[in-house]
PDB file of C-alpha atoms in Angstrom:
ATOM      1  CA  MET A  27     -19.598-118.288  15.585  1.00 95.00           C
ATOM      2  CA  ILE A  28     -17.659-119.563  18.374  1.00 97.00           C
ATOM      3  CA  ASN A  29     -15.469-122.735  17.659  1.00 97.00           C
ATOM      4  CA  ILE A  30     -14.500-125.386  20.000  1.00 98.00           C
ATOM      5  CA  TYR A  31     -11.961-128.051  19.061  1.00 97.00           C
ATOM      6  CA  ALA A  32     -12.308-130.792  21.796  1.00 96.00           C
ATOM      7  CA  ASP A  33      -9.965-133.902  22.442  1.00 94.00           C
ATOM      8  CA  GLU A  34      -9.322-136.743  25.064  1.00 91.00           C
ATOM      9  CA  THR A  35      -6.578-138.850  26.376  1.00 89.00           C
ATOM     10  CA  CYS A  36      -6.151-141.678  28.998  1.00 81.00           C
ATOM     11  CA  THR A  37      -9.624-143.146  28.735  1.00 73.00           C
ATOM     12  CA  HIS A  38      -8.675-146.245  30.674  1.00 78.00           C
ATOM     13  CA  PRO A  39      -6.947-146.529  34.103  1.00 72.00           C
ATOM     14  CA  SER A  40      -4.066-148.030  32.668  1.00 73.00           C
ATOM     15  CA  GLN A  41      -3.167-145.158  30.614  1.00 76.00           C
ATOM     16  CA  GLY A  42      -2.522-142.694  33.447  1.00 74.00           C
ATOM     17  CA  LYS A  43      -4.113-141.380  36.837  1.00 86.00           C
ATOM     18  CA  TYR A  44      -6.145-138.889  34.838  1.00 90.00           C
ATOM     19  CA  LEU A  45      -8.621-138.960  32.150  1.00 88.00           C
ATOM     20  CA  ILE A  46      -8.383-135.569  30.422  1.00 94.00           C
ATOM     21  CA  ILE A  47     -10.705-134.088  28.024  1.00 95.00           C
ATOM     22  CA  SER A  48      -9.507-130.619  26.910  1.00 96.00           C
ATOM     23  CA  ALA A  49     -10.582-127.916  24.287  1.00 97.00           C
ATOM     24  CA  ILE A  50      -9.535-124.853  22.459  1.00 98.00           C
ATOM     25  CA  THR A  51     -12.136-122.127  22.249  1.00 98.00           C
ATOM     26  CA  LEU A  52     -12.085-119.320  19.520  1.00 97.00           C
ATOM     27  CA  GLU A  53     -14.030-117.221  17.001  1.00 96.00           C
ATOM     28  CA  SER A  54     -14.054-118.653  13.534  1.00 94.00           C
ATOM     29  CA  GLU A  55     -12.617-115.220  12.348  1.00 95.00           C
ATOM     30  CA  VAL A  56      -9.456-116.027  14.586  1.00 96.00           C
ATOM     31  CA  ALA A  57      -9.594-119.796  13.285  1.00 96.00           C
ATOM     32  CA  LYS A  58      -9.237-119.106   9.671  1.00 96.00           C
ATOM     33  CA  PRO A  59      -5.802-117.525  10.005  1.00 97.00           C
ATOM     34  CA  ILE A  60      -4.497-119.998  12.670  1.00 97.00           C
ATOM     35  CA  ARG A  61      -5.800-123.007  10.467  1.00 96.00           C
ATOM     36  CA  LYS A  62      -3.624-121.551   7.492  1.00 96.00           C
ATOM     37  CA  ARG A  63      -0.322-121.118   9.508  1.00 97.00           C
ATOM     38  CA  ILE A  64      -0.725-124.581  11.059  1.00 97.00           C
ATOM     39  CA  ASN A  65      -1.139-125.986   7.439  1.00 95.00           C
ATOM     40  CA  SER A  66       2.019-123.849   6.453  1.00 95.00           C
ATOM     41  CA  LEU A  67       4.113-125.312   9.088  1.00 94.00           C
ATOM     42  CA  LYS A  68       2.881-129.051   9.071  1.00 91.00           C
ATOM     43  CA  ALA A  69       3.928-128.994   5.193  1.00 89.00           C
ATOM     44  CA  ASN A  70       7.342-129.589   6.311  1.00 84.00           C
ATOM     45  CA  LEU A  71       6.461-132.638   8.557  1.00 90.00           C
ATOM     46  CA  PRO A  72       7.150-136.364   7.010  1.00 87.00           C
ATOM     47  CA  GLN A  73       3.575-137.442   8.403  1.00 83.00           C
ATOM     48  CA  SER A  74       1.939-133.838   6.909  1.00 84.00           C
ATOM     49  CA  GLU A  75       0.283-133.533  10.421  1.00 92.00           C
ATOM     50  CA  PHE A  76       0.723-132.507  13.946  1.00 95.00           C
ATOM     51  CA  HIS A  77       0.086-135.432  16.170  1.00 94.00           C
ATOM     52  CA  PHE A  78       1.814-135.634  19.843  1.00 93.00           C
ATOM     53  CA  THR A  79       2.514-139.408  19.226  1.00 90.00           C
ATOM     54  CA  LYS A  80       4.494-138.543  15.991  1.00 92.00           C
ATOM     55  CA  LEU A  81       6.858-136.028  17.470  1.00 94.00           C
ATOM     56  CA  THR A  82      10.123-136.966  16.768  1.00 92.00           C
ATOM     57  CA  LYS A  83      13.844-135.441  17.075  1.00 92.00           C
ATOM     58  CA  ASN A  84      13.609-134.459  13.515  1.00 93.00           C
ATOM     59  CA  THR A  85      10.460-132.470  14.022  1.00 95.00           C
ATOM     60  CA  VAL A  86      11.055-130.813  17.505  1.00 95.00           C
ATOM     61  CA  HIS A  87      11.683-127.493  15.753  1.00 95.00           C
ATOM     62  CA  GLN A  88       8.096-127.723  13.870  1.00 96.00           C
ATOM     63  CA  TYR A  89       6.533-128.568  17.165  1.00 97.00           C
ATOM     64  CA  LYS A  90       8.055-125.669  19.123  1.00 98.00           C
ATOM     65  CA  GLN A  91       7.036-123.343  16.242  1.00 97.00           C
ATOM     66  CA  LEU A  92       3.293-124.736  16.714  1.00 97.00           C
ATOM     67  CA  ILE A  93       3.687-123.733  20.234  1.00 98.00           C
ATOM     68  CA  ASP A  94       5.001-120.263  19.469  1.00 98.00           C
ATOM     69  CA  LEU A  95       1.677-119.844  17.099  1.00 98.00           C
ATOM     70  CA  LEU A  96      -0.366-120.605  20.195  1.00 98.00           C
ATOM     71  CA  PHE A  97       1.221-117.914  22.447  1.00 98.00           C
ATOM     72  CA  GLU A  98       1.265-115.651  19.590  1.00 98.00           C
ATOM     73  CA  TYR A  99      -2.676-115.548  19.465  1.00 98.00           C
ATOM     74  CA  TYR A 100      -2.767-116.432  23.362  1.00 97.00           C
ATOM     75  CA  HIS A 101      -1.001-112.951  24.055  1.00 97.00           C
ATOM     76  CA  GLN A 102      -3.684-110.996  21.937  1.00 97.00           C
ATOM     77  CA  LYS A 103      -6.463-109.821  24.052  1.00 94.00           C
ATOM     78  CA  GLU A 104      -9.971-109.236  23.166  1.00 94.00           C
ATOM     79  CA  SER A 105     -11.427-105.748  23.520  1.00 91.00           C
ATOM     80  CA  TYR A 106     -14.804-106.880  24.765  1.00 94.00           C
ATOM     81  CA  LYS A 107     -16.296-109.503  27.220  1.00 95.00           C
ATOM     82  CA  ARG A 108     -18.050-112.609  27.095  1.00 95.00           C
ATOM     83  CA  GLY A 109     -19.547-115.341  29.633  1.00 95.00           C
ATOM     84  CA  ILE A 110     -22.513-115.871  31.672  1.00 93.00           C
ATOM     85  CA  PHE A 111     -20.826-116.346  34.962  1.00 83.00           C
ATOM     86  CA  LYS A 112     -19.385-112.823  35.170  1.00 88.00           C
ATOM     87  CA  PRO A 113     -18.505-111.355  31.793  1.00 94.00           C
ATOM     88  CA  ARG A 114     -14.906-110.941  31.294  1.00 94.00           C
ATOM     89  CA  ALA A 115     -12.497-110.433  28.336  1.00 95.00           C
ATOM     90  CA  TYR A 116     -10.368-113.328  27.302  1.00 96.00           C
ATOM     91  CA  ARG A 117      -7.662-113.972  25.025  1.00 97.00           C
ATOM     92  CA  LYS A 118      -8.088-114.535  21.241  1.00 97.00           C
ATOM     93  CA  ILE A 119      -7.497-118.250  21.681  1.00 98.00           C
ATOM     94  CA  THR A 120      -8.009-120.270  24.969  1.00 97.00           C
ATOM     95  CA  PHE A 121      -7.522-123.633  26.317  1.00 98.00           C
ATOM     96  CA  ASP A 122      -9.411-125.550  29.040  1.00 97.00           C
ATOM     97  CA  ALA A 123      -8.814-129.106  30.321  1.00 96.00           C
ATOM     98  CA  LEU A 124     -10.925-131.089  32.655  1.00 95.00           C
ATOM     99  CA  PHE A 125      -8.754-133.729  34.589  1.00 95.00           C
ATOM    100  CA  VAL A 126     -10.531-136.689  36.125  1.00 91.00           C
ATOM    101  CA  GLU A 127      -8.879-138.939  38.599  1.00 88.00           C
ATOM    102  CA  HIS A 128      -9.851-142.512  37.658  1.00 76.00           C
ATOM    103  CA  GLN A 129      -9.884-143.814  41.156  1.00 76.00           C
ATOM    104  CA  LYS A 130     -12.673-141.483  41.642  1.00 78.00           C
ATOM    105  CA  ILE A 131     -14.874-142.483  38.933  1.00 67.00           C
ATOM    106  CA  ASP A 132     -17.637-144.721  40.253  1.00 61.00           C
ATOM    107  CA  ASN A 133     -19.353-146.048  37.092  1.00 58.00           C
ATOM    108  CA  VAL A 134     -21.407-148.588  38.740  1.00 49.00           C
ATOM    109  CA  THR A 135     -23.061-146.022  41.146  1.00 57.00           C
ATOM    110  CA  PHE A 136     -23.852-143.238  38.684  1.00 62.00           C
ATOM    111  CA  ASN A 137     -23.627-144.799  34.950  1.00 58.00           C
ATOM    112  CA  ASN A 138     -25.009-148.366  35.414  1.00 59.00           C
ATOM    113  CA  GLY A 139     -21.595-149.808  35.060  1.00 55.00           C
ATOM    114  CA  ASP A 140     -20.944-148.110  31.493  1.00 63.00           C
ATOM    115  CA  ALA A 141     -17.719-146.369  31.426  1.00 60.00           C
ATOM    116  CA  LYS A 142     -18.372-144.954  27.947  1.00 71.00           C
ATOM    117  CA  LEU A 143     -21.477-143.337  29.430  1.00 66.00           C
ATOM    118  CA  GLY A 144     -19.426-142.055  32.425  1.00 69.00           C
ATOM    119  CA  PHE A 145     -16.744-140.589  29.740  1.00 80.00           C
ATOM    120  CA  LEU A 146     -19.638-138.883  27.948  1.00 84.00           C
ATOM    121  CA  ARG A 147     -20.997-137.081  31.012  1.00 85.00           C
ATOM    122  CA  PHE A 148     -17.525-135.861  31.859  1.00 88.00           C
ATOM    123  CA  TYR A 149     -17.623-134.529  28.027  1.00 91.00           C
ATOM    124  CA  LYS A 150     -20.950-132.821  28.139  1.00 92.00           C
ATOM    125  CA  THR A 151     -19.802-131.263  31.747  1.00 93.00           C
ATOM    126  CA  LEU A 152     -16.567-129.558  30.046  1.00 95.00           C
ATOM    127  CA  LEU A 153     -18.686-128.411  27.150  1.00 96.00           C
ATOM    128  CA  GLU A 154     -21.556-126.745  29.277  1.00 95.00           C
ATOM    129  CA  PHE A 155     -18.859-125.067  31.341  1.00 95.00           C
ATOM    130  CA  LEU A 156     -17.125-123.618  28.008  1.00 97.00           C
ATOM    131  CA  VAL A 157     -20.382-122.666  26.767  1.00 97.00           C
ATOM    132  CA  ARG A 158     -21.446-120.707  29.798  1.00 96.00           C
ATOM    133  CA  LYS A 159     -17.807-119.313  30.129  1.00 96.00           C
ATOM    134  CA  TYR A 160     -17.378-118.147  26.479  1.00 97.00           C
ATOM    135  CA  TYR A 161     -20.875-117.177  25.395  1.00 96.00           C
ATOM    136  CA  LEU A 162     -20.973-113.936  23.339  1.00 95.00           C
ATOM    137  CA  GLN A 163     -24.119-112.336  22.740  1.00 93.00           C
ATOM    138  CA  GLY A 164     -25.634-112.891  19.259  1.00 90.00           C
ATOM    139  CA  GLN A 165     -23.140-115.944  18.616  1.00 94.00           C
ATOM    140  CA  LYS A 166     -23.687-119.785  18.615  1.00 97.00           C
ATOM    141  CA  PHE A 167     -21.171-122.382  19.366  1.00 98.00           C
ATOM    142  CA  ASP A 168     -19.994-125.003  16.508  1.00 97.00           C
ATOM    143  CA  ILE A 169     -17.963-127.934  18.399  1.00 97.00           C
ATOM    144  CA  VAL A 170     -15.878-130.314  16.838  1.00 95.00           C
ATOM    145  CA  PRO A 171     -14.825-133.244  18.937  1.00 93.00           C
ATOM    146  CA  ASP A 172     -11.827-135.390  17.527  1.00 87.00           C
ATOM    147  CA  ASP A 173     -13.386-138.543  16.105  1.00 76.00           C
ATOM    148  CA  ILE A 174     -14.398-140.842  18.985  1.00 70.00           C
ATOM    149  CA  ASN A 175     -15.648-144.454  18.659  1.00 63.00           C
ATOM    150  CA  LEU A 176     -18.901-144.260  20.742  1.00 57.00           C
ATOM    151  CA  LYS A 177     -21.516-146.878  20.687  1.00 51.00           C
ATOM    152  CA  LYS A 178     -25.114-145.995  20.642  1.00 51.00           C
ATOM    153  CA  GLY A 179     -27.467-145.462  23.652  1.00 47.00           C
ATOM    154  CA  LEU A 180     -25.372-143.084  25.390  1.00 56.00           C
ATOM    155  CA  LEU A 181     -27.420-140.233  27.430  1.00 60.00           C
ATOM    156  CA  THR A 182     -30.412-141.272  25.298  1.00 64.00           C
ATOM    157  CA  VAL A 183     -33.053-138.473  25.161  1.00 64.00           C
ATOM    158  CA  ASN A 184     -36.336-139.231  23.921  1.00 68.00           C
ATOM    159  CA  GLU A 185     -37.872-135.911  22.455  1.00 64.00           C
ATOM    160  CA  HIS A 186     -40.941-135.683  20.545  1.00 63.00           C
ATOM    161  CA  GLU A 187     -40.597-139.486  19.996  1.00 59.00           C
ATOM    162  CA  ILE A 188     -37.110-139.030  18.380  1.00 67.00           C
ATOM    163  CA  GLN A 189     -34.405-140.863  20.254  1.00 74.00           C
ATOM    164  CA  LEU A 190     -31.127-138.580  20.660  1.00 75.00           C
ATOM    165  CA  GLU A 191     -27.820-140.379  21.613  1.00 78.00           C
ATOM    166  CA  GLY A 192     -24.215-139.636  22.016  1.00 81.00           C
ATOM    167  CA  PHE A 193     -23.230-136.058  21.020  1.00 87.00           C
ATOM    168  CA  ASP A 194     -26.704-135.450  19.526  1.00 87.00           C
ATOM    169  CA  SER A 195     -27.955-135.827  23.277  1.00 85.00           C
ATOM    170  CA  VAL A 196     -25.042-133.716  24.558  1.00 90.00           C
ATOM    171  CA  LYS A 197     -26.267-130.919  22.367  1.00 93.00           C
ATOM    172  CA  HIS A 198     -29.969-131.324  23.181  1.00 90.00           C
ATOM    173  CA  LEU A 199     -29.272-131.351  26.948  1.00 91.00           C
ATOM    174  CA  ILE A 200     -26.748-128.319  27.059  1.00 95.00           C
ATOM    175  CA  ASN A 201     -29.111-126.405  24.913  1.00 95.00           C
ATOM    176  CA  GLN A 202     -32.037-127.074  27.015  1.00 93.00           C
ATOM    177  CA  ASP A 203     -30.598-126.207  30.287  1.00 94.00           C
ATOM    178  CA  PHE A 204     -28.988-123.234  28.774  1.00 96.00           C
ATOM    179  CA  GLU A 205     -32.239-121.924  27.385  1.00 95.00           C
ATOM    180  CA  LEU A 206     -33.988-122.760  30.758  1.00 95.00           C
ATOM    181  CA  LYS A 207     -31.355-120.999  32.844  1.00 95.00           C
ATOM    182  CA  ASN A 208     -30.712-117.848  30.474  1.00 94.00           C
ATOM    183  CA  GLY A 209     -33.506-117.789  28.119  1.00 95.00           C
ATOM    184  CA  ILE A 210     -31.638-118.403  25.044  1.00 95.00           C
ATOM    185  CA  PRO A 211     -32.312-121.040  22.615  1.00 96.00           C
ATOM    186  CA  ASN A 212     -30.264-123.350  20.651  1.00 96.00           C
ATOM    187  CA  VAL A 213     -26.867-121.871  21.991  1.00 97.00           C
ATOM    188  CA  ILE A 214     -25.099-124.680  20.107  1.00 97.00           C
ATOM    189  CA  HIS A 215     -25.477-124.822  16.545  1.00 97.00           C
ATOM    190  CA  ARG A 216     -23.817-128.198  15.977  1.00 95.00           C
ATOM    191  CA  ILE A 217     -21.582-130.785  17.543  1.00 92.00           C
ATOM    192  CA  GLN A 218     -19.827-132.700  14.800  1.00 89.00           C
ATOM    193  CA  LYS A 219     -16.893-135.153  15.026  1.00 86.00           C
ATOM    194  CA  HIS A 220     -14.033-134.661  12.859  1.00 85.00           C
ATOM    195  CA  GLN A 221     -10.892-136.497  11.956  1.00 85.00           C
ATOM    196  CA  SER A 222      -7.844-134.797  13.448  1.00 85.00           C
ATOM    197  CA  HIS A 223      -5.728-135.227  10.269  1.00 85.00           C
ATOM    198  CA  ALA A 224      -8.152-132.994   8.404  1.00 86.00           C
ATOM    199  CA  GLU A 225      -8.479-130.397  11.034  1.00 94.00           C
ATOM    200  CA  PRO A 226      -5.258-128.354  12.064  1.00 96.00           C
ATOM    201  CA  LEU A 227      -7.036-126.925  14.911  1.00 97.00           C
ATOM    202  CA  LEU A 228      -7.558-130.403  16.150  1.00 97.00           C
ATOM    203  CA  GLN A 229      -3.905-131.141  15.771  1.00 96.00           C
ATOM    204  CA  LEU A 230      -3.072-127.967  17.884  1.00 97.00           C
ATOM    205  CA  THR A 231      -5.497-129.441  20.640  1.00 97.00           C
ATOM    206  CA  ASP A 232      -4.015-132.738  20.382  1.00 96.00           C
ATOM    207  CA  VAL A 233      -0.353-131.679  21.001  1.00 97.00           C
ATOM    208  CA  ILE A 234      -1.034-129.395  23.946  1.00 97.00           C
ATOM    209  CA  LEU A 235      -3.075-132.414  25.236  1.00 96.00           C
ATOM    210  CA  GLY A 236      -0.015-134.628  24.986  1.00 94.00           C
ATOM    211  CA  LEU A 237       1.975-132.479  26.449  1.00 96.00           C
ATOM    212  CA  LEU A 238      -0.244-132.177  29.695  1.00 96.00           C
ATOM    213  CA  LYS A 239      -0.434-136.080  29.597  1.00 94.00           C
ATOM    214  CA  CYS A 240       3.322-136.291  29.825  1.00 91.00           C
ATOM    215  CA  LYS A 241       3.383-133.891  32.456  1.00 92.00           C
ATOM    216  CA  PHE A 242       0.595-135.063  34.583  1.00 91.00           C
ATOM    217  CA  ASN A 243       0.382-138.707  33.901  1.00 85.00           C
ATOM    218  CA  ASP A 244       3.851-139.075  33.082  1.00 67.00           C
ATOM    219  CA  SER A 245       2.639-140.646  30.082  1.00 61.00           C
ATOM    220  CA  ASN A 246       4.701-141.559  26.748  1.00 54.00           C
ATOM    221  CA  LEU A 247       8.247-140.250  28.375  1.00 60.00           C
ATOM    222  CA  THR A 248      10.034-142.688  30.095  1.00 59.00           C
ATOM    223  CA  GLY A 249      11.211-145.838  28.211  1.00 59.00           C
ATOM    224  CA  SER A 250       9.817-144.288  25.195  1.00 66.00           C
ATOM    225  CA  LYS A 251      12.338-144.182  21.880  1.00 72.00           C
ATOM    226  CA  ARG A 252      10.955-140.472  21.727  1.00 82.00           C
ATOM    227  CA  GLU A 253      11.455-139.745  25.160  1.00 87.00           C
ATOM    228  CA  LYS A 254      14.435-136.798  24.479  1.00 90.00           C
ATOM    229  CA  ALA A 255      12.089-135.012  21.734  1.00 93.00           C
ATOM    230  CA  ARG A 256       8.957-135.259  24.002  1.00 93.00           C
ATOM    231  CA  ARG A 257      10.810-133.878  27.362  1.00 93.00           C
ATOM    232  CA  GLU A 258      12.615-131.227  24.913  1.00 95.00           C
ATOM    233  CA  VAL A 259       9.091-129.874  23.672  1.00 96.00           C
ATOM    234  CA  LEU A 260       7.553-130.153  27.231  1.00 96.00           C
ATOM    235  CA  SER A 261      10.331-128.100  28.535  1.00 96.00           C
ATOM    236  CA  TYR A 262       9.733-125.553  25.836  1.00 98.00           C
ATOM    237  CA  PHE A 263       6.117-125.394  26.582  1.00 98.00           C
ATOM    238  CA  GLU A 264       6.446-125.003  30.310  1.00 97.00           C
ATOM    239  CA  GLN A 265       8.807-122.072  29.671  1.00 97.00           C
ATOM    240  CA  ARG A 266       6.252-120.498  27.307  1.00 98.00           C
ATOM    241  CA  CYS A 267       3.797-120.911  29.860  1.00 97.00           C
ATOM    242  CA  GLU A 268       5.729-119.483  32.617  1.00 97.00           C
ATOM    243  CA  GLU A 269       6.695-116.324  30.544  1.00 97.00           C
ATOM    244  CA  ALA A 270       2.854-115.759  29.816  1.00 96.00           C
ATOM    245  CA  GLY A 271       1.934-116.230  33.593  1.00 95.00           C
ATOM    246  CA  ILE A 272       0.328-119.364  32.938  1.00 95.00           C
ATOM    247  CA  LYS A 273       0.345-121.883  36.240  1.00 91.00           C
ATOM    248  CA  LEU A 274       0.402-125.505  34.824  1.00 93.00           C
ATOM    249  CA  ASP A 275      -1.290-126.784  38.094  1.00 90.00           C
ATOM    250  CA  LEU A 276      -4.507-128.476  38.598  1.00 91.00           C
ATOM    251  CA  GLY A 277      -7.174-126.217  40.471  1.00 84.00           C
ATOM    252  CA  ASN A 278     -10.729-125.056  39.905  1.00 80.00           C
ATOM    253  CA  MET A 279     -13.021-124.366  37.188  1.00 81.00           C
ATOM    254  CA  TYR A 280     -11.828-120.714  37.081  1.00 86.00           C
ATOM    255  CA  PRO A 281     -14.113-118.885  34.617  1.00 88.00           C
ATOM    256  CA  TYR A 282     -11.655-115.711  34.391  1.00 91.00           C
ATOM    257  CA  ARG A 283      -8.573-117.761  33.254  1.00 93.00           C
ATOM    258  CA  SER A 284      -8.066-118.143  29.513  1.00 96.00           C
ATOM    259  CA  PHE A 285      -5.835-121.254  30.133  1.00 96.00           C
ATOM    260  CA  ASN A 286      -7.547-123.172  32.869  1.00 95.00           C
ATOM    261  CA  LEU A 287      -6.716-126.836  34.098  1.00 95.00           C
ATOM    262  CA  TRP A 288      -9.721-127.940  36.200  1.00 92.00           C
ATOM    263  CA  GLU A 289      -9.378-131.048  38.288  1.00 92.00           C
ATOM    264  CA  PHE A 290     -12.957-132.554  38.710  1.00 86.00           C
ATOM    265  CA  ASN A 291     -14.389-132.932  41.986  1.00 78.00           C
ATOM    266  CA  SER A 292     -18.049-132.037  41.632  1.00 53.00           C
ATOM    267  CA  VAL A 293     -20.360-129.924  39.337  1.00 46.00           C
ATOM    268  CA  GLU A 294     -19.897-126.387  40.579  1.00 42.00           C
ATOM    269  CA  PHE A 295     -22.373-124.532  37.938  1.00 36.00           C
TER     270      PHE A 295
END
């Protein structure tokens, strides 16, 4: 089983220039030891969970340890290839983020004026890209988004007189398209929302996402009581990325990168 842990931030224009939806992808066998290590690290946190908004000067060391854990597994390469585009060998843990500039979102034209419908379509765009990028023959995807309050009636699909909505519709539409194009049915096993405090890998996703939000949206830094701590952890993250040869810039959807920040302009697959 291939696991995807997804999270989002800055869903409203007042929160920053970009809407950002991100995901960590790894196999379930790799997820187990990482989850155990995160649980061990967070035992020393006063809040008993990693969450970027809860980073303080007293927990900087633990958050740096979390970043070290990410790169420990990132530096481990797979010995086999994955993907539908052009199969490639990836890292044991990968990270992808979709950046959508709020000024370019036209919900009136494309989403009947419904911002939540537009948001869910962007979410589907990222997940569909990840499924095609990391597909491994014989494996299915188990997708875990952070718990999101989505109303009913989004991306509604009528299938055999059963109405599918929200993430159920996303699963159905991606599976349908993947089978049509690749002859492989039910590539997504399930999409099940989860509370981040109960899933360590969602906490890891949240922290990376928070750092990227600070870097590209300049959010939660200036004027914050926790500005110094956040800048210190961001600087450490940037240093580790540079050491790993990761470019923290917004480019295209690169299927060959294990760490990819993608600015959405159009669907390219």
